[in-house]
CSV table of C-alpha atoms in Angstrom, one decimal:
chain,number,residue,atom,x,y,z
A,1,MET,CA,-180.4,106.8,-199.7
A,2,SER,CA,-181.0,104.3,-202.1
A,3,THR,CA,-178.4,104.2,-204.8
A,4,GLY,CA,-179.3,102.4,-208.0
A,5,GLU,CA,-178.0,102.1,-211.4
A,6,LEU,CA,-180.9,104.7,-212.6
A,7,LEU,CA,-182.1,107.0,-209.5
A,8,ASP,CA,-180.6,107.7,-206.3
A,9,VAL,CA,-184.1,107.9,-203.8
A,10,GLU,CA,-183.7,109.6,-200.5
A,11,PRO,CA,-185.2,109.1,-198.4
A,12,LEU,CA,-186.5,105.2,-197.8
A,13,GLU,CA,-188.8,106.0,-195.1
A,14,LEU,CA,-191.6,108.6,-195.7
A,15,LYS,CA,-192.2,109.8,-192.1
A,16,PHE,CA,-195.6,111.7,-191.2
A,17,PRO,CA,-195.9,113.5,-188.1
A,18,PHE,CA,-199.5,111.8,-187.6
A,19,GLU,CA,-202.2,114.1,-186.3
A,20,LEU,CA,-206.1,112.9,-186.3
A,21,LYS,CA,-207.9,115.0,-188.8
A,22,LYS,CA,-205.2,116.7,-190.8
A,23,GLN,CA,-203.5,116.1,-194.3
A,24,ILE,CA,-199.8,115.4,-194.0
A,25,SER,CA,-197.4,115.7,-196.5
A,26,CYS,CA,-193.5,114.3,-197.1
A,27,SER,CA,-191.2,114.4,-199.8
A,28,LEU,CA,-188.9,112.2,-202.2
A,29,GLN,CA,-186.1,113.6,-204.1
A,30,LEU,CA,-184.6,111.6,-207.1
A,31,LEU,CA,-181.7,111.7,-208.7
A,32,ASN,CA,-180.7,110.9,-212.1
A,33,LYS,CA,-176.9,109.3,-212.4
A,34,THR,CA,-177.2,108.5,-215.5
A,35,GLU,CA,-176.7,110.6,-219.0
A,36,ASN,CA,-180.3,108.9,-220.1
A,37,HIS,CA,-183.8,109.7,-220.1
A,38,VAL,CA,-185.1,108.0,-217.2
A,39,ALA,CA,-189.1,107.3,-216.7
A,40,PHE,CA,-190.1,106.3,-213.4
A,41,LYS,CA,-193.6,105.3,-211.6
A,42,VAL,CA,-194.4,105.4,-207.9
A,43,LYS,CA,-196.9,102.7,-206.9
A,44,THR,CA,-198.6,102.4,-203.7
A,45,THR,CA,-200.4,99.3,-201.6
A,46,ASN,CA,-203.0,101.8,-200.3
A,47,PRO,CA,-203.7,104.3,-203.2
A,48,LYS,CA,-206.8,105.4,-201.7
A,49,LYS,CA,-205.3,106.5,-198.4
A,50,TYR,CA,-202.2,108.9,-200.4
A,51,CYS,CA,-201.9,111.2,-203.4
A,52,VAL,CA,-198.6,110.9,-204.7
A,53,ARG,CA,-197.9,114.3,-207.5
A,54,PRO,CA,-196.9,113.5,-209.6
A,55,ASN,CA,-197.0,109.9,-209.7
A,56,THR,CA,-194.8,109.2,-212.9
A,57,GLY,CA,-192.3,111.5,-214.5
A,58,LEU,CA,-189.3,111.9,-216.1
A,59,VAL,CA,-185.8,112.9,-214.7
A,60,LEU,CA,-183.2,114.3,-217.5
A,61,PRO,CA,-179.7,113.6,-217.6
A,62,ARG,CA,-178.0,114.6,-214.4
A,63,SER,CA,-180.8,116.0,-213.0
A,64,ARG,CA,-183.4,115.7,-209.8
A,65,CYS,CA,-187.3,115.3,-209.5
A,66,ASP,CA,-188.9,116.3,-206.3
A,67,VAL,CA,-191.9,113.9,-205.5
A,68,THR,CA,-194.5,114.9,-202.9
A,69,VAL,CA,-196.2,112.0,-200.9
A,70,THR,CA,-199.7,113.7,-199.0
A,71,MET,CA,-201.4,111.9,-196.7
A,72,GLN,CA,-205.4,111.8,-196.7
A,73,ALA,CA,-206.7,113.1,-192.6
A,74,GLN,CA,-207.3,110.3,-191.1
A,75,LYS,CA,-210.4,109.6,-188.2
A,76,GLU,CA,-208.7,107.2,-186.1
A,77,ALA,CA,-205.3,106.1,-185.3
A,78,PRO,CA,-203.6,103.1,-186.1
A,79,PRO,CA,-203.1,100.4,-183.1
A,80,ASP,CA,-199.6,101.2,-181.8
A,81,MET,CA,-198.9,104.0,-184.5
A,82,GLN,CA,-197.7,101.0,-186.5
A,83,CYS,CA,-198.3,101.5,-190.1
A,84,ARG,CA,-197.9,98.7,-193.0
A,85,ASP,CA,-198.3,100.8,-195.9
A,86,LYS,CA,-195.5,100.5,-198.8
A,87,PHE,CA,-194.2,102.0,-201.9
A,88,LEU,CA,-192.9,101.0,-204.5
A,89,LEU,CA,-190.7,102.9,-207.4
A,90,GLN,CA,-189.9,101.8,-210.7
A,91,SER,CA,-187.9,103.9,-213.0
A,92,VAL,CA,-186.5,102.9,-216.5
A,93,VAL,CA,-184.3,104.2,-219.4
A,94,VAL,CA,-186.3,105.5,-221.9
A,95,SER,CA,-185.5,107.4,-225.4
A,96,SER,CA,-184.9,111.0,-225.4
A,97,GLY,CA,-187.5,111.9,-227.4
A,98,VAL,CA,-190.0,110.7,-224.9
A,99,ALA,CA,-192.1,113.4,-222.8
A,100,ALA,CA,-193.7,113.1,-219.6
A,101,LYS,CA,-197.3,112.7,-220.9
A,102,ASP,CA,-196.2,110.1,-222.7
A,103,ILE,CA,-195.1,107.5,-220.2
A,104,THR,CA,-197.4,104.5,-220.0
A,105,PRO,CA,-197.5,101.7,-217.4
A,106,GLU,CA,-196.6,99.2,-220.1
A,107,MET,CA,-193.2,100.6,-220.4
A,108,PHE,CA,-192.5,99.3,-216.5
A,109,SER,CA,-193.3,95.9,-217.5
A,110,ARG,CA,-190.6,93.5,-217.7
A,111,GLU,CA,-189.6,92.6,-221.0
A,112,PRO,CA,-186.4,91.1,-222.4
A,113,GLY,CA,-183.9,93.8,-223.0
A,114,ARG,CA,-186.0,96.2,-220.6
A,115,VAL,CA,-184.2,96.9,-217.3
A,116,VAL,CA,-186.8,98.0,-214.6
A,117,GLU,CA,-185.2,99.0,-211.3
A,118,GLU,CA,-187.5,98.7,-208.3
A,119,CYS,CA,-186.6,100.5,-205.0
A,120,LYS,CA,-189.3,99.9,-201.8
A,121,LEU,CA,-190.5,102.9,-199.3
A,122,ARG,CA,-191.6,102.1,-196.0
A,123,VAL,CA,-194.0,104.3,-194.2
A,124,ILE,CA,-193.4,105.9,-190.5
A,125,TYR,CA,-195.8,107.2,-188.3
A,126,LEU,CA,-194.2,109.8,-186.0
A,127,PRO,CA,-195.4,111.2,-182.6
A,128,PRO,CA,-197.3,114.9,-183.5
A,129,PRO,CA,-194.5,117.9,-183.0
A,130,GLN,CA,-195.3,119.1,-179.5
A,131,PRO,CA,-196.2,123.0,-179.1
A,132,PRO,CA,-193.4,124.9,-177.5
A,133,SER,CA,-193.2,124.8,-173.7
A,134,PRO,CA,-194.7,128.2,-172.0
A,135,VAL,CA,-192.2,130.5,-170.2
A,136,LEU,CA,-192.7,130.6,-167.0
A,137,GLU,CA,-192.6,134.1,-165.6
A,138,ASP,CA,-190.0,135.0,-162.9
A,139,PRO,CA,-192.2,135.3,-159.8
A,140,ASN,CA,-189.4,138.0,-158.7
A,141,GLU,CA,-189.9,140.1,-162.1
A,142,GLY,CA,-191.1,143.6,-160.9
A,143,ILE,CA,-190.1,143.2,-157.5
A,144,SER,CA,-187.4,145.8,-156.2
A,145,PRO,CA,-184.1,144.0,-155.2
A,146,LYS,CA,-184.1,143.1,-151.3
A,147,VAL,CA,-180.9,145.2,-149.4
A,148,SER,CA,-179.1,143.1,-147.6
A,149,PHE,CA,-176.1,144.0,-145.9
A,150,ASN,CA,-175.1,140.2,-144.8
A,151,SER,CA,-171.7,139.2,-146.2
A,152,GLY,CA,-171.0,136.0,-147.5
A,153,ASN,CA,-172.7,134.7,-150.2
A,154,LEU,CA,-173.7,137.9,-151.9
A,155,ASN,CA,-173.0,138.2,-155.5
A,156,ARG,CA,-171.3,141.5,-157.2
A,157,SER,CA,-174.6,142.9,-158.5
A,158,GLU,CA,-175.7,142.8,-154.7
A,159,VAL,CA,-172.7,144.4,-153.3
A,160,GLY,CA,-173.1,147.4,-156.1
A,161,PHE,CA,-176.6,147.6,-154.7
A,162,ASN,CA,-175.9,147.5,-151.4
A,163,SER,CA,-172.7,150.1,-151.4
A,164,TRP,CA,-174.9,152.8,-153.5
A,165,VAL,CA,-177.8,152.3,-151.0
A,166,THR,CA,-175.8,152.8,-148.5
A,167,ARG,CA,-173.8,155.8,-150.1
A,168,GLN,CA,-177.7,157.5,-150.2
A,169,PHE,CA,-178.3,157.0,-146.9
A,170,VAL,CA,-175.0,158.5,-145.7
A,171,SER,CA,-175.3,161.5,-147.9
A,172,SER,CA,-178.8,162.3,-146.9
A,173,ASP,CA,-177.7,162.0,-143.2
A,174,ASP,CA,-174.9,164.7,-144.1
A,175,LYS,CA,-177.3,167.1,-145.6
A,176,SER,CA,-179.9,166.7,-142.8
A,177,SER,CA,-177.0,167.3,-140.2
A,178,GLU,CA,-176.1,170.5,-142.5
A,179,VAL,CA,-179.7,172.0,-142.6
A,180,LYS,CA,-180.4,171.1,-138.8
A,181,SER,CA,-177.2,173.2,-137.9
A,182,LEU,CA,-178.0,175.9,-140.5
A,183,ILE,CA,-181.2,176.5,-138.5
A,184,SER,CA,-180.1,176.4,-135.4
A,185,LYS,CA,-177.4,178.8,-136.0
A,186,LEU,CA,-180.1,181.0,-137.8
A,187,THR,CA,-182.1,180.7,-134.2
A,188,ASP,CA,-179.4,181.8,-132.1
A,189,GLU,CA,-178.3,184.8,-134.4
A,190,LYS,CA,-182.2,185.9,-134.3
A,191,ASN,CA,-182.4,185.4,-130.5
A,192,VAL,CA,-179.1,187.5,-129.9
A,193,ALA,CA,-180.4,190.2,-132.0
A,194,VAL,CA,-183.9,190.2,-130.1
A,195,GLN,CA,-182.4,190.4,-126.9
A,196,GLN,CA,-179.7,193.3,-128.4
A,197,ASN,CA,-183.5,195.0,-129.6
A,198,GLU,CA,-185.0,194.6,-126.2
A,199,LYS,CA,-181.8,196.1,-124.3
A,200,ILE,CA,-181.7,199.1,-126.7
A,201,ARG,CA,-185.0,200.0,-126.3
A,202,LYS,CA,-184.9,200.1,-122.5
A,203,GLU,CA,-181.8,202.2,-122.6
A,204,ILE,CA,-183.8,204.7,-124.8
A,205,GLU,CA,-186.8,204.9,-122.6
A,206,LEU,CA,-184.5,205.1,-119.4
A,207,LEU,CA,-182.7,208.3,-121.4
A,208,MET,CA,-186.1,209.7,-122.3
A,209,ARG,CA,-186.9,209.5,-118.8
A,210,VAL,CA,-184.2,211.2,-117.6
A,211,GLY,CA,-184.2,213.7,-120.1
A,212,ASN,CA,-188.0,214.8,-119.5
A,213,LYS,CA,-186.6,215.6,-115.8
A,214,SER,CA,-183.7,217.6,-116.5
A,215,GLN,CA,-184.8,219.0,-119.5
A,216,GLY,CA,-183.4,222.5,-118.4
A,217,GLY,CA,-179.6,222.1,-118.4
A,218,GLY,CA,-179.7,218.4,-118.6
A,219,VAL,CA,-179.7,216.0,-122.0
A,220,SER,CA,-180.8,217.5,-125.0
A,221,ILE,CA,-183.8,216.8,-126.7
A,222,ILE,CA,-181.9,216.2,-129.9
A,223,VAL,CA,-179.4,213.9,-128.4
A,224,VAL,CA,-181.9,211.7,-127.3
A,225,ILE,CA,-183.5,211.7,-130.7
A,226,ALA,CA,-179.9,210.8,-132.4
A,227,ILE,CA,-179.9,207.7,-130.0
A,228,CYS,CA,-183.1,206.6,-130.8
A,229,LEU,CA,-182.3,206.9,-134.2
A,230,ILE,CA,-178.9,205.1,-133.8
A,231,GLY,CA,-180.7,202.3,-131.7
A,232,LEU,CA,-182.9,201.3,-135.0
A,233,LEU,CA,-180.2,201.2,-137.2
A,234,LEU,CA,-178.9,198.9,-135.1
A,235,GLY,CA,-181.8,197.0,-134.4
A,236,TYR,CA,-182.2,196.6,-138.0
A,237,LEU,CA,-178.7,195.4,-139.3
A,238,LEU,CA,-178.7,193.2,-136.7
A,239,LYS,CA,-181.9,191.4,-137.7
């Protein structure tokens, strides 16, 4: 910041992020520190290269004025990115009745009794802004975490995951054992029922043969039928 008697100027260096074939702008802030009306004028050593808006103006007492300096698009970069262009800001106290349109170049000429304050500004070229680097994708993204049961360098998340996997495996083994045990038990019961049915069938056939041989005074046919019904009932219950 330049601290003069009339205006504070910021910044003292006009910095342009240089890019070929592109217009670039930067701003100046002018602060009137006095109770007077202050007129200003901006000059440059290379007027065809820069556009200043406004290049002349009026700063009211204790007020601020913004000036925009635009560098025209350049076809080639200067050697070593060094710029020798300069700006000169002139300021002078004027009467309160003067408007911006009334400002003339003669107001900034040095005459007896007139104080013209000057501030020189440098031009600096900066490297163009770099685009943000692309975010590299994690090569492990989307891949299920490896189940490792090695102790030593496991972090908490790995330990928790391994514990969960272990519980799932154990639970699955327990359920598989229960199913196998139930199937085995049912198979044994079925085999026992089949054997008993076969045994009862043979006994009924034997009783029927005996009954046929001794129909006169032996076992009654009703008894044989009753035994058959009892055998069938037992076979049904044992299935």
